[in-house]
Short mmCIF file of C-alpha atoms in Angstrom, two decimals:
data_model
loop_
_atom_site.label_atom_id
_atom_site.label_comp_id
_atom_site.label_asym_id
_atom_site.label_seq_id
_atom_site.Cartn_x
_atom_site.Cartn_y
_atom_site.Cartn_z
CA MET A 1 72.03 52.49 100.08
CA ARG A 2 68.84 53.07 102.08
CA ASN A 3 70.50 51.53 105.06
CA LEU A 4 73.36 53.99 104.84
CA THR A 5 71.03 56.96 104.39
CA LEU A 6 69.12 55.91 107.47
CA LYS A 7 72.32 55.39 109.44
CA TYR A 8 73.69 58.83 108.62
CA SER A 9 70.33 60.54 109.19
CA VAL A 10 70.08 59.05 112.68
CA LYS A 11 73.68 60.00 113.36
CA PHE A 12 73.04 63.56 112.15
CA VAL A 13 70.16 64.01 114.59
CA CYS A 14 71.99 62.36 117.49
CA VAL A 15 75.12 64.44 117.04
CA LEU A 16 73.06 67.63 116.72
CA LEU A 17 71.05 66.95 119.87
CA LEU A 18 74.17 65.97 121.82
CA GLN A 19 75.76 69.24 120.77
CA VAL A 20 72.90 71.62 121.51
CA LEU A 21 71.53 69.95 124.62
CA LEU A 22 74.71 68.76 126.31
CA PHE A 23 77.93 70.23 124.96
CA ASN A 24 76.59 73.75 124.41
CA ASN A 25 75.96 73.88 128.15
CA ILE A 26 79.53 73.08 129.10
CA ASP A 27 81.30 76.27 130.14
CA PHE A 28 84.65 75.05 131.40
CA LEU A 29 86.66 78.00 132.81
CA GLY A 30 84.09 80.35 131.33
CA TYR A 31 85.23 80.09 127.73
CA ILE A 32 85.64 76.47 126.74
CA SER A 33 82.70 74.67 125.25
CA PRO A 34 83.60 71.85 122.86
CA TYR A 35 82.02 71.53 119.42
CA ILE A 36 81.71 67.80 118.87
CA TYR A 37 79.13 67.91 116.06
CA LEU A 38 82.06 67.81 113.62
CA ILE A 39 82.22 64.07 114.38
CA PHE A 40 79.41 63.60 111.87
CA PHE A 41 81.53 65.06 109.05
CA PHE A 42 84.74 63.29 110.06
CA ASP A 43 82.88 59.99 109.79
CA LEU A 44 81.32 60.55 106.37
CA PRO A 45 82.54 58.14 103.63
CA VAL A 46 85.78 59.22 101.99
CA ASN A 47 84.23 59.62 98.54
CA PHE A 48 81.21 61.57 99.80
CA LYS A 49 81.04 64.44 97.31
CA THR A 50 81.88 67.93 98.52
CA PRO A 51 78.73 69.62 97.12
CA TYR A 52 76.54 67.31 99.20
CA SER A 53 78.67 67.52 102.32
CA MET A 54 78.61 71.33 102.05
CA LEU A 55 74.80 71.24 101.97
CA LEU A 56 74.77 68.98 105.03
CA GLY A 57 77.30 71.30 106.67
CA PHE A 58 75.06 74.26 105.96
CA LEU A 59 72.07 72.46 107.48
CA MET A 60 74.00 71.31 110.56
CA GLY A 61 75.56 74.73 111.15
CA PHE A 62 72.21 76.43 110.66
CA LEU A 63 70.49 74.17 113.20
CA VAL A 64 73.27 74.58 115.78
CA ASP A 65 73.00 78.35 115.24
CA ILE A 66 69.25 78.42 115.75
CA PHE A 67 69.54 76.53 119.02
CA GLY A 68 72.49 78.57 120.25
CA ASN A 69 71.32 82.04 119.13
CA THR A 70 74.54 82.48 117.15
CA MET A 71 72.91 82.95 113.76
CA GLY A 72 75.31 82.47 110.84
CA VAL A 73 78.45 81.76 112.84
CA HIS A 74 78.32 77.97 112.86
CA THR A 75 76.79 77.93 109.38
CA PHE A 76 79.82 79.74 107.99
CA ALA A 77 82.41 77.70 109.87
CA CYS A 78 80.72 74.41 109.03
CA VAL A 79 80.43 75.10 105.28
CA LEU A 80 84.10 76.12 105.25
CA PHE A 81 84.94 72.90 107.08
CA CYS A 82 83.09 70.76 104.52
CA PHE A 83 84.57 72.67 101.57
CA LEU A 84 88.07 71.88 102.80
CA ARG A 85 87.40 68.33 104.02
CA ASN A 86 87.85 66.43 100.75
CA ALA A 87 90.82 68.55 99.67
CA TRP A 88 92.46 67.87 103.03
CA ILE A 89 91.84 64.13 102.68
CA ASP A 90 93.35 64.23 99.15
CA LEU A 91 96.39 66.01 100.51
CA LEU A 92 96.96 63.69 103.48
CA PHE A 93 95.87 60.32 102.11
CA SER A 94 95.93 60.64 98.32
CA ALA A 95 95.83 56.85 97.88
CA LEU A 96 92.49 56.51 99.64
CA ASN A 97 90.45 59.21 98.04
CA THR A 98 88.19 57.06 95.90
CA GLN A 99 87.19 54.61 98.61
CA GLN A 100 83.72 54.26 99.91
CA ASN A 101 84.61 53.53 103.52
CA GLU A 102 84.90 55.90 106.40
CA LEU A 103 88.29 57.04 107.58
CA THR A 104 89.26 55.39 110.84
CA PRO A 105 92.42 55.71 112.94
CA ILE A 106 93.13 52.03 112.30
CA ARG A 107 93.09 52.41 108.51
CA VAL A 108 95.21 55.54 108.22
CA GLY A 109 97.24 55.24 111.42
CA TRP A 110 96.85 57.39 114.52
CA ILE A 111 99.37 60.01 113.38
CA GLY A 112 97.61 60.52 110.07
CA TYR A 113 94.23 60.60 111.77
CA VAL A 114 95.34 63.19 114.31
CA LYS A 115 96.61 65.37 111.45
CA TYR A 116 93.28 64.94 109.65
CA VAL A 117 91.27 66.01 112.72
CA THR A 118 93.62 68.76 113.95
CA GLY A 119 93.82 70.70 110.67
CA LEU A 120 90.09 70.75 110.08
CA VAL A 121 89.06 71.44 113.68
CA PHE A 122 91.51 74.33 113.85
CA VAL A 123 90.16 75.93 110.66
CA HIS A 124 86.60 75.46 111.85
CA HIS A 125 87.25 76.92 115.31
CA ALA A 126 89.32 79.82 113.96
CA ALA A 127 86.48 80.82 111.61
CA LEU A 128 83.95 80.28 114.41
CA PHE A 129 85.53 82.45 117.08
CA LEU A 130 86.77 85.18 114.76
CA LEU A 131 83.27 85.51 113.32
CA GLU A 132 81.73 85.47 116.76
CA ALA A 133 84.02 88.25 117.95
CA PHE A 134 83.46 89.96 114.58
CA SER A 135 86.48 92.19 115.13
CA PHE A 136 90.20 92.00 115.75
CA ASP A 137 89.87 93.86 119.05
CA ALA A 138 91.12 91.75 121.93
CA PHE A 139 92.69 89.45 119.37
CA ALA A 140 94.86 87.75 121.98
CA TYR A 141 91.75 86.75 123.88
CA THR A 142 90.11 85.41 120.71
CA LEU A 143 93.28 83.47 119.93
CA ILE A 144 93.29 81.88 123.38
CA ARG A 145 89.67 80.89 122.89
CA ILE A 146 90.47 79.37 119.49
CA LEU A 147 93.44 77.36 120.75
CA ALA A 148 91.88 76.20 124.01
CA ASN A 149 88.64 75.13 122.36
CA THR A 150 90.50 73.45 119.49
CA VAL A 151 92.51 71.32 121.92
CA VAL A 152 89.45 70.28 123.92
CA SER A 153 87.35 69.50 120.82
CA ILE A 154 90.17 67.45 119.27
CA LEU A 155 90.65 65.44 122.45
CA LEU A 156 86.93 64.68 122.68
CA ILE A 157 86.71 63.69 119.01
CA LEU A 158 89.77 61.43 119.26
CA PHE A 159 88.39 59.94 122.46
CA TYR A 160 85.19 59.09 120.60
CA GLU A 161 87.05 57.65 117.60
CA TYR A 162 89.22 55.56 119.93
CA PHE A 163 86.21 53.85 121.45
CA ARG A 164 84.46 53.51 118.10
CA SER A 165 87.43 51.80 116.49
CA LYS A 166 87.89 49.33 119.34
CA MET B 29 76.93 77.53 75.95
CA GLU B 30 79.64 74.91 75.86
CA ASN B 31 81.98 77.34 77.53
CA LEU B 32 79.46 78.18 80.20
CA LEU B 33 78.98 74.49 81.06
CA GLN B 34 82.75 74.03 81.16
CA PHE B 35 82.97 77.02 83.45
CA PHE B 36 80.39 75.64 85.84
CA LYS B 37 82.04 72.24 85.83
CA ARG B 38 85.32 73.76 86.83
CA PHE B 39 84.15 76.43 89.25
CA GLY B 40 80.77 75.05 90.30
CA LEU B 41 82.06 73.78 93.60
CA PHE B 42 83.66 77.08 94.43
CA LEU B 43 80.54 78.97 93.38
CA GLN B 44 78.43 76.77 95.62
CA PHE B 45 80.89 77.41 98.44
CA LEU B 46 80.69 81.18 97.89
CA LEU B 47 76.90 81.08 97.71
CA LEU B 48 76.51 79.15 100.97
CA GLU B 49 79.05 81.32 102.78
CA THR B 50 77.31 84.45 101.54
CA ILE B 51 74.01 83.21 102.94
CA ALA B 52 75.78 82.51 106.26
CA ILE B 53 77.23 86.02 106.38
CA VAL B 54 73.86 87.56 105.53
CA LEU B 55 72.28 85.54 108.34
CA LEU B 56 75.04 86.64 110.68
CA VAL B 57 74.73 90.33 109.94
CA TYR B 58 70.97 90.35 109.66
CA PHE B 59 70.07 88.34 112.75
CA ASN B 60 72.76 89.47 115.15
CA GLY B 61 71.49 93.02 115.10
CA TYR B 62 69.66 94.55 117.99
CA GLN B 63 66.26 93.52 116.77
CA ARG B 64 66.48 89.78 116.30
CA SER B 65 63.90 87.62 114.72
CA VAL B 66 61.86 85.69 117.17
CA PHE B 67 61.23 82.81 114.83
CA MET B 68 64.80 81.82 114.11
CA SER B 69 66.05 81.81 117.65
CA SER B 70 65.72 79.92 120.86
CA ALA B 71 62.44 81.75 121.45
CA GLY B 72 60.98 80.13 118.34
CA LEU B 73 58.29 77.52 118.76
CA VAL B 74 60.19 74.32 117.93
CA THR B 75 63.41 75.22 119.70
CA GLY B 76 61.43 76.58 122.62
CA VAL B 77 59.57 73.30 123.03
CA VAL B 78 62.81 71.28 122.85
CA TYR B 79 64.49 73.44 125.46
CA GLN B 80 61.45 73.37 127.69
CA GLY B 81 61.44 69.57 127.59
CA MET B 82 65.13 69.53 128.41
CA ASP B 83 64.62 72.00 131.23
CA ALA B 84 61.90 69.82 132.73
CA VAL B 85 64.64 67.25 133.32
CA GLY B 86 67.51 69.62 134.09
CA GLY B 87 65.37 71.70 136.45
CA TYR B 88 65.56 69.02 139.15
CA PHE B 89 69.28 69.51 139.56
CA HIS B 90 68.80 73.13 140.61
CA LEU B 91 65.92 72.54 143.02
CA ARG B 92 67.97 72.85 146.18
CA ASP B 93 69.50 76.15 145.08
CA VAL B 94 66.18 77.54 143.91
CA ASN B 95 64.51 76.54 147.16
CA GLU B 96 67.11 78.33 149.21
CA LYS B 97 66.75 81.50 147.20
CA LEU B 98 62.96 81.35 147.27
CA SER B 99 62.93 81.03 151.03
CA GLN B 100 65.30 83.98 151.26
CA GLU B 101 63.02 86.02 149.07
CA ASN B 102 60.04 84.85 151.11
CA ALA B 103 61.65 86.15 154.25
CA GLU B 104 62.31 89.51 152.67
CA LEU B 105 58.71 89.73 151.47
CA LYS B 106 57.44 88.93 154.96
CA ASN B 107 59.55 91.74 156.33
CA GLU B 108 58.07 94.01 153.73
CA ILE B 109 54.53 92.97 154.70
CA ALA B 110 55.30 93.62 158.32
CA ARG B 111 56.62 97.05 157.50
CA LEU B 112 53.59 97.90 155.40
CA GLN B 113 51.20 96.63 158.08
CA ALA B 114 52.87 98.88 160.59
CA LEU B 115 52.44 101.80 158.22
CA SER B 116 48.74 101.17 157.61
CA SER B 117 47.78 100.37 161.20
CA PRO B 118 44.97 102.58 162.57
CA SER B 119 47.23 104.53 164.91
CA VAL B 120 49.27 105.78 162.00
CA VAL B 121 46.24 106.74 159.96
CA GLN B 122 44.72 108.63 162.83
CA MET B 123 47.87 110.54 163.49
CA ASP B 124 48.23 111.37 159.84
CA SER B 125 46.06 114.32 158.93
CA ILE B 126 46.31 113.83 155.16
CA ALA B 127 43.54 111.79 153.57
CA TYR B 128 44.55 109.94 150.44
CA ALA B 129 42.29 110.48 147.46
CA THR B 130 41.72 107.43 145.31
CA GLY B 131 44.18 107.50 142.43
CA ASP B 132 46.60 109.54 144.48
CA SER B 133 50.12 109.07 143.16
CA VAL B 134 51.39 108.19 146.64
CA LEU B 135 49.37 104.99 146.51
CA TYR B 136 49.90 104.41 142.81
CA GLN B 137 52.23 101.48 142.21
CA PRO B 138 53.74 102.06 138.75
CA PHE B 139 55.63 98.76 138.47
CA TYR B 140 54.23 95.25 138.37
CA TYR B 141 55.99 91.88 138.46
CA LEU B 142 55.69 88.58 136.56
CA SER B 143 57.65 85.48 137.46
CA ALA B 144 59.37 83.42 134.75
CA HIS B 145 61.62 80.40 134.43
CA ILE B 146 64.84 80.35 132.42
CA ILE B 147 64.83 77.55 129.84
CA GLN B 148 68.05 78.43 128.05
CA ASN B 149 71.07 80.43 129.11
CA SER B 150 74.65 80.98 127.97
CA ILE B 151 77.61 82.70 129.62
CA ASN B 152 80.56 81.89 127.38
CA ARG B 153 79.79 83.94 124.27
CA GLN B 154 80.25 87.56 123.37
CA GLN B 155 76.53 87.91 122.87
CA ASN B 156 74.83 85.87 125.53
CA TYR B 157 71.07 85.50 125.56
CA ILE B 158 68.57 84.04 128.00
CA THR B 159 65.29 82.43 126.96
CA LEU B 160 62.30 82.57 129.32
CA ASP B 161 59.19 80.38 129.34
CA ARG B 162 56.84 83.39 129.32
CA GLY B 163 55.75 85.24 126.21
CA ALA B 164 53.31 87.79 124.87
CA ASN B 165 50.39 85.58 125.96
CA ASP B 166 51.51 85.98 129.57
CA GLY B 167 51.83 89.73 129.24
CA VAL B 168 55.54 89.97 128.48
CA GLN B 169 56.52 92.94 126.34
CA GLN B 170 59.69 94.10 124.70
CA ASP B 171 61.99 96.23 126.91
CA MET B 172 60.69 94.84 130.19
CA GLY B 173 63.35 94.63 132.90
CA VAL B 174 64.41 91.21 134.19
CA VAL B 175 65.61 90.74 137.77
CA SER B 176 66.44 87.79 139.98
CA PRO B 177 66.25 87.84 143.79
CA GLN B 178 69.97 88.77 143.76
CA GLY B 179 69.70 91.72 141.37
CA VAL B 180 69.46 92.90 137.79
CA VAL B 181 69.62 90.25 135.04
CA GLY B 182 68.86 92.09 131.80
CA ILE B 183 66.23 93.44 129.44
CA VAL B 184 63.68 91.62 127.25
CA LYS B 185 64.71 92.03 123.62
CA SER B 186 62.13 90.03 121.72
CA VAL B 187 58.92 88.21 122.52
CA SER B 188 57.04 85.39 120.83
CA SER B 189 53.65 84.19 121.97
CA HIS B 190 55.03 81.72 124.52
CA TYR B 191 58.69 82.64 124.98
CA ALA B 192 60.81 85.71 125.50
CA MET B 193 64.45 86.39 124.78
CA VAL B 194 66.45 88.45 127.25
CA MET B 195 69.67 90.34 126.66
CA PRO B 196 71.52 89.94 129.96
CA ILE B 197 74.12 92.34 131.39
CA ILE B 198 76.72 89.89 130.07
CA ASN B 199 76.09 90.71 126.42
CA VAL B 200 78.49 93.12 124.71
CA GLN B 201 75.54 95.11 123.36
CA SER B 202 73.98 95.65 126.77
CA HIS B 203 73.99 99.14 128.32
CA ILE B 204 72.25 99.69 131.64
CA SER B 205 72.10 102.99 133.45
CA CYS B 206 73.43 102.53 137.01
CA ARG B 207 74.17 104.54 140.11
CA LEU B 208 76.96 104.41 142.69
CA ASP B 209 74.99 104.21 145.92
CA ALA B 210 77.35 106.15 148.18
CA SER B 211 78.09 109.12 145.92
CA ASN B 212 74.91 109.00 143.83
CA ASN B 213 76.89 109.37 140.59
CA PHE B 214 75.51 107.82 137.44
CA GLY B 215 77.19 105.74 134.78
CA SER B 216 76.58 103.20 132.09
CA LEU B 217 77.18 99.52 132.83
CA VAL B 218 78.73 97.56 129.93
CA TRP B 219 80.37 94.14 129.56
CA ASP B 220 83.73 93.41 127.93
CA ALA B 221 83.08 89.73 127.09
CA VAL B 222 85.91 88.42 129.27
CA ASP B 223 84.43 87.17 132.53
CA TYR B 224 80.73 86.62 133.23
CA ARG B 225 81.18 87.62 136.87
CA TYR B 226 82.36 91.17 136.19
CA ALA B 227 81.11 94.17 134.22
CA THR B 228 82.41 97.72 133.83
CA LEU B 229 80.76 100.97 134.91
CA GLN B 230 81.75 103.74 132.51
CA GLU B 231 81.10 107.48 132.11
CA VAL B 232 81.67 108.33 135.79
CA PRO B 233 83.75 111.55 135.95
CA GLY B 234 87.33 111.24 137.21
CA HIS B 235 86.95 113.49 140.25
CA VAL B 236 84.41 111.21 141.93
CA LYS B 237 85.72 109.30 144.96
CA VAL B 238 84.78 105.65 144.61
CA GLU B 239 85.37 103.16 147.41
CA ILE B 240 86.16 99.51 146.80
CA GLY B 241 83.18 97.49 147.98
CA GLU B 242 80.68 100.26 147.33
CA THR B 243 77.36 98.97 146.00
CA VAL B 244 76.02 99.76 142.54
CA SER B 245 72.29 99.76 141.76
CA THR B 246 69.92 100.82 138.98
CA SER B 247 69.44 104.54 138.50
CA GLY B 248 65.73 104.51 137.69
CA PHE B 249 66.36 106.89 134.79
CA SER B 250 64.61 104.67 132.28
CA SER B 251 61.18 103.14 132.29
CA ILE B 252 62.78 99.68 132.44
CA PHE B 253 63.97 99.30 136.04
CA PRO B 254 62.78 101.03 139.19
CA SER B 255 65.66 102.72 140.97
CA GLY B 256 67.66 100.93 143.65
CA ILE B 257 67.70 97.35 142.38
CA PRO B 258 71.14 95.93 143.25
CA VAL B 259 73.56 95.34 140.35
CA GLY B 260 76.84 94.55 142.08
CA LYS B 261 79.71 96.00 144.04
CA VAL B 262 82.88 97.84 143.08
CA VAL B 263 86.05 95.74 143.07
CA ASP B 264 88.49 97.95 141.17
CA VAL B 265 88.71 101.58 140.02
CA GLN B 266 90.98 102.98 137.36
CA LEU B 267 91.30 106.46 135.88
CA MET B 268 91.32 106.44 132.08
CA THR B 269 94.10 108.84 131.10
CA GLU B 270 92.70 109.58 127.65
CA ASN B 271 89.33 111.00 128.70
CA GLN B 272 89.55 111.51 132.49
CA PHE B 273 86.65 109.18 133.16
CA LEU B 274 86.72 106.31 135.62
CA ASP B 275 86.72 102.69 134.59
CA ILE B 276 84.99 100.91 137.46
CA LYS B 277 85.08 97.14 137.61
CA VAL B 278 81.87 95.81 139.15
CA GLU B 279 81.37 92.33 140.54
CA LEU B 280 77.82 91.40 139.51
CA SER B 281 75.49 90.30 142.27
CA VAL B 282 73.74 87.84 139.97
CA ASP B 283 75.60 84.60 139.29
CA PHE B 284 74.70 84.06 135.64
CA ALA B 285 75.99 80.51 135.70
CA LYS B 286 73.37 79.55 138.27
CA ILE B 287 70.19 81.61 137.78
CA SER B 288 67.03 79.73 136.91
CA GLN B 289 64.11 81.75 138.28
CA VAL B 290 63.58 85.43 137.45
CA ASN B 291 60.99 88.19 137.70
CA LEU B 292 59.94 90.47 134.87
CA ILE B 293 59.20 94.09 135.70
CA GLY B 294 56.50 95.93 133.81
CA PHE B 295 55.94 99.68 133.95
CA LYS B 296 52.32 100.76 133.62
CA GLY B 297 52.99 104.28 132.44
CA LYS B 298 55.61 103.35 129.86
CA TYR B 299 53.78 104.38 126.72
CA GLU B 300 52.54 107.55 128.31
CA LEU B 301 56.11 108.40 129.27
CA MET B 302 57.49 107.49 125.86
CA THR B 303 55.02 109.70 124.00
CA LEU B 304 55.81 112.52 126.43
CA GLN B 305 59.54 112.23 125.80
#
């Protein structure tokens, strides 16, 4: 138990620092900067209870916001992400939902895993960029930002999971 | 009581969700206003220290660029010195019949400069901010102008004891009073959040002739920037049919993706001027 707590605490800090110090500085084409800190939540154990993951999501979002001067935006998107995470797992892999292990592409198959990541990343990014714009003006531009960033974030997360599962 | 417990069991998760999201929205609305808290931002102490440590490493990658710009600026300053020396040489003084009294406004230099280093910067958001490694302890104040050797960067929005947060031109809330150099017409420079290289000059009347390539600089109408600091050059002009004003697309002279060294401009008579107005 203590081992696991330590493992996830270290992972939390590493993912946060990677996000704010490295990935926040990536400005590909002027509007793409991937949000890879979601990796932490994708890799939580399947039966990790939603109330606790929402609190962790709040903390993670809040810290990313403080570093990025985007107060509230990531906090909102991240809590929403964690609220939907367990429900989404139930919906996709109802047989697995009581297990203690982490979800990996090997256990649920790559197609299932891509679905798992895509749905949640899209919801998170949609909430993120709509809140950041805080209006429906230039909606087409916001939509492009959502889609482009979603694709890049998903690719990076899958890339990471691929090497982790090898 | 039983019912209440049942209720919480069933809806507790959703209530927690609503509570956390409400806090997030409150944070969003409260802190994204014009006056942002210094403590919960990149100008805060902990985040400032982390970014400064990071910048100590990252700074090396920009050294070549910075050097080039510094030497350029050096050259310009030397020219300036030469010009001033020529002005104050004895022959000029002798020819000039006017004696300057001490405290004469001709000799009074109302603006002063502080140099600062950028430790955090973003260009891909709607509301971009820049964090500087100088704060109130170094004499930085709110509403100071920020310029780089290339031109205007932005305005200081909040200050902590060691760090300052700057709202650059490329923030949707930024408005800077600017002038078209050829025609001397004034307008307000705003940013539409699309491309960090371009901003829009608004409120210029439709009858004004604007040339592509014409330079745009600060108007000097506020106590933030002296007049004549370069902002950019005109790349496109369109007449807005609804209000007969021009929509002038300006290519900014500062490359916000690359800046790392800036100067802060202070105005000595600011408070005097503000109380007067």
